[in-house]
Amino acid sequence: MVSVTREVWSMPRGGRECSIADALSVVGERWSLLAMREILLGVRRFDLIVHATGASRDILTSRLRKLVERGVLERVQYEQSPPRYEYVPTEAGRALGPILLSLMEWGDRYVRQGSAPTAFACECGSELHPVTVCGECGAPVSAEARVTRLGAVR
Amino acid sequence: MVSVTREVWSMPRGGRECSIADALSVVGERWSLLAMREILLGVRRFDLIVHATGASRDILTSRLRKLVERGVLERVQYEQSPPRYEYVPTEAGRALGPILLSLMEWGDRYVRQGSAPTAFACECGSELHPVTVCGECGAPVSAEARVTRLGAVR
């Protein structure tokens, strides 16, 4: 453990420079991810997102504003009078879909008591159980698989 | 959008019953996931996790306690006198590894300015770019792919 210890003490104040931390600065909050869940399911109007998530209106307003500012959502007017808006995922927002499905699988397996409340089907016809694999060779990525850190950890 | 609207208004107060919400009740918080990142990298002692994440000691204490209570970590004594403890991931904790790598990939691609600060290699030798696929047929799961909801959404 000496090398890990040395590596950690050599880090700057504020911790490891890391894209997980960057990602969480945008979506690392319960209500942001639950709002994204709804929007990716097609629930795109503010009142509906409030109801489907159980978020307070104030919290949801601030979370949606941040997701728009950070390029994960677009706020699009769909009615002129009265003016009404809906939230549409950008490419970055759509790319959260598989991560949310993986979180759902984790929740089904390790958190939930009883059967899964929602299931999805893949185009192949089977019930979807997402697996994370290497994009190159297709081998499953697991904590057991040897994944080697290449980059400098600053 | 009528069907989506009806479906949402028929939901109970508090929102959709959902394993994503369940998962986020355990790990839906920035410092919990950053602590898990460190522990999965092998950084398992409290002071080191504080330094490597930049979390306050109070917040980290409460997050680690919750992760132990919910079965994601075990607190294991590794020294008798003085008594010292380290945090070891359970199966549920290890299963968060691929999700964190997917979040890292998302952060690299959509949040970070400049090059990725950390890279991992797969056992196949190539730099790891994780992809989420159907466990049955291996097709990538994307927001574009037609994933059909099967289950009752209560």
mmCIF file of N, CA, C and O in Angstrom, chain B residues 69-137:
data_model
loop_
_atom_site.group_PDB
_atom_site.id
_atom_site.type_symbol
_atom_site.label_atom_id
_atom_site.label_comp_id
_atom_site.label_asym_id
_atom_site.label_seq_id
_atom_site.Cartn_x
_atom_site.Cartn_y
_atom_site.Cartn_z
ATOM 1 N N GLU B 69 -23.624 0.684 6.130
ATOM 2 C CA GLU B 69 -24.975 0.257 6.539
ATOM 3 C C GLU B 69 -25.738 -0.392 5.393
ATOM 4 O O GLU B 69 -26.505 -1.331 5.594
ATOM 5 N N ARG B 70 -25.528 0.141 4.160
ATOM 6 C CA ARG B 70 -26.293 -0.362 3.031
ATOM 7 C C ARG B 70 -25.590 -1.498 2.299
ATOM 8 O O ARG B 70 -26.007 -1.903 1.216
ATOM 9 N N GLY B 71 -24.489 -2.000 2.873
ATOM 10 C CA GLY B 71 -23.871 -3.220 2.345
ATOM 11 C C GLY B 71 -22.980 -3.018 1.138
ATOM 12 O O GLY B 71 -22.693 -3.968 0.406
ATOM 13 N N VAL B 72 -22.512 -1.788 0.928
ATOM 14 C CA VAL B 72 -21.638 -1.520 -0.218
ATOM 15 C C VAL B 72 -20.168 -1.619 0.197
ATOM 16 O O VAL B 72 -19.293 -1.932 -0.604
ATOM 17 N N LEU B 73 -19.907 -1.345 1.460
ATOM 18 C CA LEU B 73 -18.550 -1.422 2.023
ATOM 19 C C LEU B 73 -18.575 -2.238 3.315
ATOM 20 O O LEU B 73 -19.607 -2.310 3.987
ATOM 21 N N GLU B 74 -17.412 -2.793 3.653
ATOM 22 C CA GLU B 74 -17.196 -3.329 4.996
ATOM 23 C C GLU B 74 -16.064 -2.544 5.644
ATOM 24 O O GLU B 74 -15.087 -2.185 4.981
ATOM 25 N N ARG B 75 -16.226 -2.307 6.940
ATOM 26 C CA ARG B 75 -15.187 -1.618 7.706
ATOM 27 C C ARG B 75 -14.408 -2.695 8.444
ATOM 28 O O ARG B 75 -14.953 -3.398 9.286
ATOM 29 N N VAL B 76 -13.155 -2.826 8.081
ATOM 30 C CA VAL B 76 -12.345 -3.959 8.541
ATOM 31 C C VAL B 76 -11.154 -3.437 9.344
ATOM 32 O O VAL B 76 -10.431 -2.543 8.892
ATOM 33 N N GLN B 77 -10.971 -4.002 10.545
ATOM 34 C CA GLN B 77 -9.829 -3.592 11.368
ATOM 35 C C GLN B 77 -8.564 -4.236 10.823
ATOM 36 O O GLN B 77 -8.512 -5.437 10.579
ATOM 37 N N TYR B 78 -7.528 -3.420 10.624
ATOM 38 C CA TYR B 78 -6.284 -3.994 10.090
ATOM 39 C C TYR B 78 -5.122 -3.804 11.048
ATOM 40 O O TYR B 78 -4.017 -4.269 10.783
ATOM 41 N N GLU B 79 -5.361 -3.119 12.172
ATOM 42 C CA GLU B 79 -4.301 -2.954 13.172
ATOM 43 C C GLU B 79 -4.951 -2.952 14.536
ATOM 44 O O GLU B 79 -6.031 -2.369 14.710
ATOM 45 N N GLN B 80 -4.286 -3.601 15.511
ATOM 46 C CA GLN B 80 -4.898 -3.737 16.837
ATOM 47 C C GLN B 80 -4.648 -2.511 17.710
ATOM 48 O O GLN B 80 -5.576 -1.998 18.334
ATOM 49 N N SER B 81 -3.377 -2.101 17.811
ATOM 50 C CA SER B 81 -3.126 -1.002 18.731
ATOM 51 C C SER B 81 -2.101 -0.059 18.124
ATOM 52 O O SER B 81 -0.961 -0.477 17.914
ATOM 53 N N PRO B 82 -2.517 1.170 17.778
ATOM 54 C CA PRO B 82 -3.881 1.667 17.953
ATOM 55 C C PRO B 82 -4.832 1.005 16.966
ATOM 56 O O PRO B 82 -4.392 0.590 15.890
ATOM 57 N N PRO B 83 -6.133 0.927 17.298
ATOM 58 C CA PRO B 83 -7.070 0.302 16.360
ATOM 59 C C PRO B 83 -7.190 1.137 15.093
ATOM 60 O O PRO B 83 -7.415 2.342 15.152
ATOM 61 N N ARG B 84 -6.987 0.479 13.967
ATOM 62 C CA ARG B 84 -7.116 1.176 12.678
ATOM 63 C C ARG B 84 -7.994 0.346 11.756
ATOM 64 O O ARG B 84 -7.951 -0.876 11.794
ATOM 65 N N TYR B 85 -8.752 1.059 10.914
ATOM 66 C CA TYR B 85 -9.741 0.406 10.065
ATOM 67 C C TYR B 85 -9.514 0.789 8.609
ATOM 68 O O TYR B 85 -9.011 1.873 8.317
ATOM 69 N N GLU B 86 -9.931 -0.082 7.731
ATOM 70 C CA GLU B 86 -9.968 0.293 6.320
ATOM 71 C C GLU B 86 -11.312 -0.133 5.724
ATOM 72 O O GLU B 86 -12.027 -0.957 6.305
ATOM 73 N N TYR B 87 -11.635 0.453 4.598
ATOM 74 C CA TYR B 87 -12.920 0.207 3.942
ATOM 75 C C TYR B 87 -12.709 -0.692 2.743
ATOM 76 O O TYR B 87 -11.912 -0.386 1.861
ATOM 77 N N VAL B 88 -13.422 -1.807 2.743
ATOM 78 C CA VAL B 88 -13.250 -2.835 1.715
ATOM 79 C C VAL B 88 -14.585 -2.976 0.970
ATOM 80 O O VAL B 88 -15.641 -3.087 1.601
ATOM 81 N N PRO B 89 -14.559 -2.943 -0.356
ATOM 82 C CA PRO B 89 -15.827 -3.059 -1.094
ATOM 83 C C PRO B 89 -16.406 -4.462 -1.019
ATOM 84 O O PRO B 89 -15.676 -5.448 -1.093
ATOM 85 N N THR B 90 -17.708 -4.562 -0.860
ATOM 86 C CA THR B 90 -18.425 -5.834 -0.974
ATOM 87 C C THR B 90 -18.657 -6.128 -2.457
ATOM 88 O O THR B 90 -18.250 -5.356 -3.327
ATOM 89 N N GLU B 91 -19.379 -7.205 -2.746
ATOM 90 C CA GLU B 91 -19.748 -7.493 -4.137
ATOM 91 C C GLU B 91 -20.530 -6.314 -4.729
ATOM 92 O O GLU B 91 -20.294 -5.897 -5.868
ATOM 93 N N ALA B 92 -21.468 -5.768 -3.942
ATOM 94 C CA ALA B 92 -22.243 -4.615 -4.425
ATOM 95 C C ALA B 92 -21.322 -3.429 -4.714
ATOM 96 O O ALA B 92 -21.507 -2.704 -5.695
ATOM 97 N N GLY B 93 -20.332 -3.230 -3.859
ATOM 98 C CA GLY B 93 -19.390 -2.128 -4.070
ATOM 99 C C GLY B 93 -18.561 -2.336 -5.325
ATOM 100 O O GLY B 93 -18.374 -1.409 -6.126
ATOM 101 N N ARG B 94 -18.083 -3.571 -5.511
ATOM 102 C CA ARG B 94 -17.271 -3.845 -6.705
ATOM 103 C C ARG B 94 -18.091 -3.674 -7.982
ATOM 104 O O ARG B 94 -17.575 -3.260 -9.015
ATOM 105 N N ALA B 95 -19.395 -3.958 -7.881
ATOM 106 C CA ALA B 95 -20.255 -3.828 -9.060
ATOM 107 C C ALA B 95 -20.451 -2.373 -9.480
ATOM 108 O O ALA B 95 -20.982 -2.102 -10.552
ATOM 109 N N LEU B 96 -20.037 -1.439 -8.630
ATOM 110 C CA LEU B 96 -20.099 -0.032 -9.041
ATOM 111 C C LEU B 96 -18.931 0.357 -9.950
ATOM 112 O O LEU B 96 -18.974 1.407 -10.603
ATOM 113 N N GLY B 97 -17.894 -0.486 -9.995
ATOM 114 C CA GLY B 97 -16.711 -0.154 -10.790
ATOM 115 C C GLY B 97 -17.017 0.173 -12.247
ATOM 116 O O GLY B 97 -16.649 1.240 -12.747
ATOM 117 N N PRO B 98 -17.723 -0.718 -12.961
ATOM 118 C CA PRO B 98 -18.024 -0.421 -14.368
ATOM 119 C C PRO B 98 -18.878 0.841 -14.540
ATOM 120 O O PRO B 98 -18.736 1.564 -15.534
ATOM 121 N N ILE B 99 -19.755 1.116 -13.573
ATOM 122 C CA ILE B 99 -20.586 2.320 -13.680
ATOM 123 C C ILE B 99 -19.713 3.567 -13.530
ATOM 124 O O ILE B 99 -19.864 4.546 -14.265
ATOM 125 N N LEU B 100 -18.753 3.515 -12.600
ATOM 126 C CA LEU B 100 -17.841 4.650 -12.443
ATOM 127 C C LEU B 100 -16.979 4.844 -13.691
ATOM 128 O O LEU B 100 -16.730 5.975 -14.115
ATOM 129 N N LEU B 101 -16.547 3.745 -14.303
ATOM 130 C CA LEU B 101 -15.754 3.877 -15.538
ATOM 131 C C LEU B 101 -16.604 4.471 -16.665
ATOM 132 O O LEU B 101 -16.103 5.258 -17.475
ATOM 133 N N SER B 102 -17.885 4.122 -16.710
ATOM 134 C CA SER B 102 -18.765 4.710 -17.731
ATOM 135 C C SER B 102 -18.973 6.201 -17.469
ATOM 136 O O SER B 102 -19.032 7.003 -18.405
ATOM 137 N N LEU B 103 -19.088 6.571 -16.191
ATOM 138 C CA LEU B 103 -19.201 7.996 -15.852
ATOM 139 C C LEU B 103 -17.925 8.753 -16.222
ATOM 140 O O LEU B 103 -17.968 9.893 -16.667
ATOM 141 N N MET B 104 -16.777 8.095 -16.025
ATOM 142 C CA MET B 104 -15.497 8.712 -16.391
ATOM 143 C C MET B 104 -15.455 8.970 -17.891
ATOM 144 O O MET B 104 -15.069 10.049 -18.349
ATOM 145 N N GLU B 105 -15.883 7.959 -18.652
ATOM 146 C CA GLU B 105 -15.905 8.100 -20.116
ATOM 147 C C GLU B 105 -16.829 9.259 -20.520
ATOM 148 O O GLU B 105 -16.493 10.058 -21.398
ATOM 149 N N TRP B 106 -17.983 9.359 -19.851
ATOM 150 C CA TRP B 106 -18.920 10.450 -20.154
ATOM 151 C C TRP B 106 -18.290 11.799 -19.814
ATOM 152 O O TRP B 106 -18.407 12.756 -20.579
ATOM 153 N N GLY B 107 -17.616 11.857 -18.670
ATOM 154 C CA GLY B 107 -16.945 13.099 -18.269
ATOM 155 C C GLY B 107 -15.841 13.484 -19.240
ATOM 156 O O GLY B 107 -15.697 14.658 -19.620
ATOM 157 N N ASP B 108 -15.042 12.487 -19.666
ATOM 158 C CA ASP B 108 -13.980 12.743 -20.658
ATOM 159 C C ASP B 108 -14.579 13.346 -21.928
ATOM 160 O O ASP B 108 -14.024 14.247 -22.532
ATOM 161 N N ARG B 109 -15.716 12.790 -22.329
ATOM 162 C CA ARG B 109 -16.270 13.138 -23.634
ATOM 163 C C ARG B 109 -17.068 14.445 -23.613
ATOM 164 O O ARG B 109 -16.984 15.243 -24.540
ATOM 165 N N TYR B 110 -17.844 14.654 -22.556
ATOM 166 C CA TYR B 110 -18.822 15.752 -22.599
ATOM 167 C C TYR B 110 -18.580 16.869 -21.598
ATOM 168 O O TYR B 110 -19.224 17.899 -21.679
ATOM 169 N N VAL B 111 -17.719 16.672 -20.615
ATOM 170 C CA VAL B 111 -17.554 17.713 -19.605
ATOM 171 C C VAL B 111 -16.166 18.319 -19.653
ATOM 172 O O VAL B 111 -15.999 19.537 -19.649
ATOM 173 N N ARG B 112 -15.171 17.466 -19.719
ATOM 174 C CA ARG B 112 -13.801 17.901 -19.559
ATOM 175 C C ARG B 112 -13.328 18.772 -20.720
ATOM 176 O O ARG B 112 -13.598 18.502 -21.875
ATOM 177 N N GLN B 113 -12.592 19.822 -20.376
ATOM 178 C CA GLN B 113 -11.896 20.592 -21.381
ATOM 179 C C GLN B 113 -10.487 20.018 -21.445
ATOM 180 O O GLN B 113 -9.813 19.945 -20.433
ATOM 181 N N GLY B 114 -10.017 19.647 -22.623
ATOM 182 C CA GLY B 114 -8.657 19.101 -22.725
ATOM 183 C C GLY B 114 -8.645 17.593 -22.608
ATOM 184 O O GLY B 114 -9.694 16.952 -22.571
ATOM 185 N N SER B 115 -7.454 17.058 -22.529
ATOM 186 C CA SER B 115 -7.318 15.601 -22.598
ATOM 187 C C SER B 115 -7.699 14.939 -21.278
ATOM 188 O O SER B 115 -7.704 15.564 -20.227
ATOM 189 N N ALA B 116 -8.002 13.643 -21.366
ATOM 190 C CA ALA B 116 -8.412 12.877 -20.191
ATOM 191 C C ALA B 116 -7.251 12.783 -19.195
ATOM 192 O O ALA B 116 -6.134 12.478 -19.589
ATOM 193 N N PRO B 117 -7.509 13.039 -17.913
ATOM 194 C CA PRO B 117 -6.416 12.995 -16.935
ATOM 195 C C PRO B 117 -5.976 11.574 -16.582
ATOM 196 O O PRO B 117 -4.858 11.365 -16.137
ATOM 197 N N THR B 118 -6.859 10.587 -16.779
ATOM 198 C CA THR B 118 -6.525 9.206 -16.432
ATOM 199 C C THR B 118 -7.037 8.298 -17.535
ATOM 200 O O THR B 118 -8.118 8.515 -18.062
ATOM 201 N N ALA B 119 -6.243 7.288 -17.853
ATOM 202 C CA ALA B 119 -6.707 6.298 -18.819
ATOM 203 C C ALA B 119 -6.477 4.917 -18.225
ATOM 204 O O ALA B 119 -5.609 4.731 -17.378
ATOM 205 N N PHE B 120 -7.294 3.966 -18.660
ATOM 206 C CA PHE B 120 -7.153 2.587 -18.218
ATOM 207 C C PHE B 120 -6.931 1.711 -19.441
ATOM 208 O O PHE B 120 -7.381 2.055 -20.536
ATOM 209 N N ALA B 121 -6.249 0.607 -19.232
ATOM 210 C CA ALA B 121 -6.081 -0.363 -20.316
ATOM 211 C C ALA B 121 -6.865 -1.616 -19.985
ATOM 212 O O ALA B 121 -6.891 -2.071 -18.839
ATOM 213 N N CYS B 122 -7.494 -2.169 -20.984
ATOM 214 C CA CYS B 122 -8.140 -3.474 -20.865
ATOM 215 C C CYS B 122 -7.052 -4.552 -20.945
ATOM 216 O O CYS B 122 -5.932 -4.294 -21.376
ATOM 217 N N GLU B 123 -7.410 -5.769 -20.539
ATOM 218 C CA GLU B 123 -6.456 -6.882 -20.661
ATOM 219 C C GLU B 123 -6.065 -7.143 -22.120
ATOM 220 O O GLU B 123 -5.007 -7.688 -22.386
ATOM 221 N N CYS B 124 -6.926 -6.732 -23.067
ATOM 222 C CA CYS B 124 -6.631 -6.952 -24.486
ATOM 223 C C CYS B 124 -5.511 -6.033 -24.975
ATOM 224 O O CYS B 124 -5.027 -6.196 -26.089
ATOM 225 N N GLY B 125 -5.132 -5.064 -24.149
ATOM 226 C CA GLY B 125 -4.021 -4.198 -24.519
ATOM 227 C C GLY B 125 -4.438 -2.827 -25.002
ATOM 228 O O GLY B 125 -3.627 -1.912 -25.029
ATOM 229 N N SER B 126 -5.693 -2.676 -25.396
ATOM 230 C CA SER B 126 -6.104 -1.363 -25.890
ATOM 231 C C SER B 126 -6.574 -0.489 -24.737
ATOM 232 O O SER B 126 -6.914 -0.968 -23.659
ATOM 233 N N GLU B 127 -6.560 0.814 -24.992
ATOM 234 C CA GLU B 127 -7.050 1.746 -23.983
ATOM 235 C C GLU B 127 -8.532 1.481 -23.788
ATOM 236 O O GLU B 127 -9.276 1.296 -24.758
ATOM 237 N N LEU B 128 -8.950 1.462 -22.530
ATOM 238 C CA LEU B 128 -10.329 1.067 -22.240
ATOM 239 C C LEU B 128 -11.301 2.211 -22.519
ATOM 240 O O LEU B 128 -11.201 3.290 -21.929
ATOM 241 N N HIS B 129 -12.252 1.959 -23.417
ATOM 242 C CA HIS B 129 -13.393 2.853 -23.605
ATOM 243 C C HIS B 129 -14.633 2.001 -23.408
ATOM 244 O O HIS B 129 -15.063 1.281 -24.310
ATOM 245 N N PRO B 130 -15.204 2.052 -22.200
ATOM 246 C CA PRO B 130 -16.305 1.147 -21.900
ATOM 247 C C PRO B 130 -17.557 1.464 -22.700
ATOM 248 O O PRO B 130 -17.847 2.624 -23.004
ATOM 249 N N VAL B 131 -18.273 0.414 -23.062
ATOM 250 C CA VAL B 131 -19.522 0.513 -23.804
ATOM 251 C C VAL B 131 -20.536 -0.344 -23.063
ATOM 252 O O VAL B 131 -20.188 -1.413 -22.552
ATOM 253 N N THR B 132 -21.773 0.113 -22.992
ATOM 254 C CA THR B 132 -22.820 -0.651 -22.324
ATOM 255 C C THR B 132 -23.581 -1.432 -23.384
ATOM 256 O O THR B 132 -24.042 -0.861 -24.367
ATOM 257 N N VAL B 133 -23.673 -2.739 -23.193
ATOM 258 C CA VAL B 133 -24.327 -3.600 -24.185
ATOM 259 C C VAL B 133 -25.390 -4.465 -23.514
ATOM 260 O O VAL B 133 -25.407 -4.627 -22.293
ATOM 261 N N CYS B 134 -26.255 -5.022 -24.334
ATOM 262 C CA CYS B 134 -27.230 -6.021 -23.873
ATOM 263 C C CYS B 134 -26.470 -7.290 -23.480
ATOM 264 O O CYS B 134 -25.661 -7.790 -24.266
ATOM 265 N N GLY B 135 -26.725 -7.804 -22.288
ATOM 266 C CA GLY B 135 -26.023 -8.992 -21.811
ATOM 267 C C GLY B 135 -26.336 -10.239 -22.627
ATOM 268 O O GLY B 135 -25.587 -11.208 -22.601
ATOM 269 N N GLU B 136 -27.428 -10.206 -23.373
ATOM 270 C CA GLU B 136 -27.845 -11.372 -24.143
ATOM 271 C C GLU B 136 -27.226 -11.361 -25.539
ATOM 272 O O GLU B 136 -26.520 -12.291 -25.913
ATOM 273 N N CYS B 137 -27.466 -10.271 -26.296
ATOM 274 C CA CYS B 137 -27.042 -10.255 -27.709
ATOM 275 C C CYS B 137 -25.776 -9.425 -27.945
ATOM 276 O O CYS B 137 -25.196 -9.496 -29.019
#
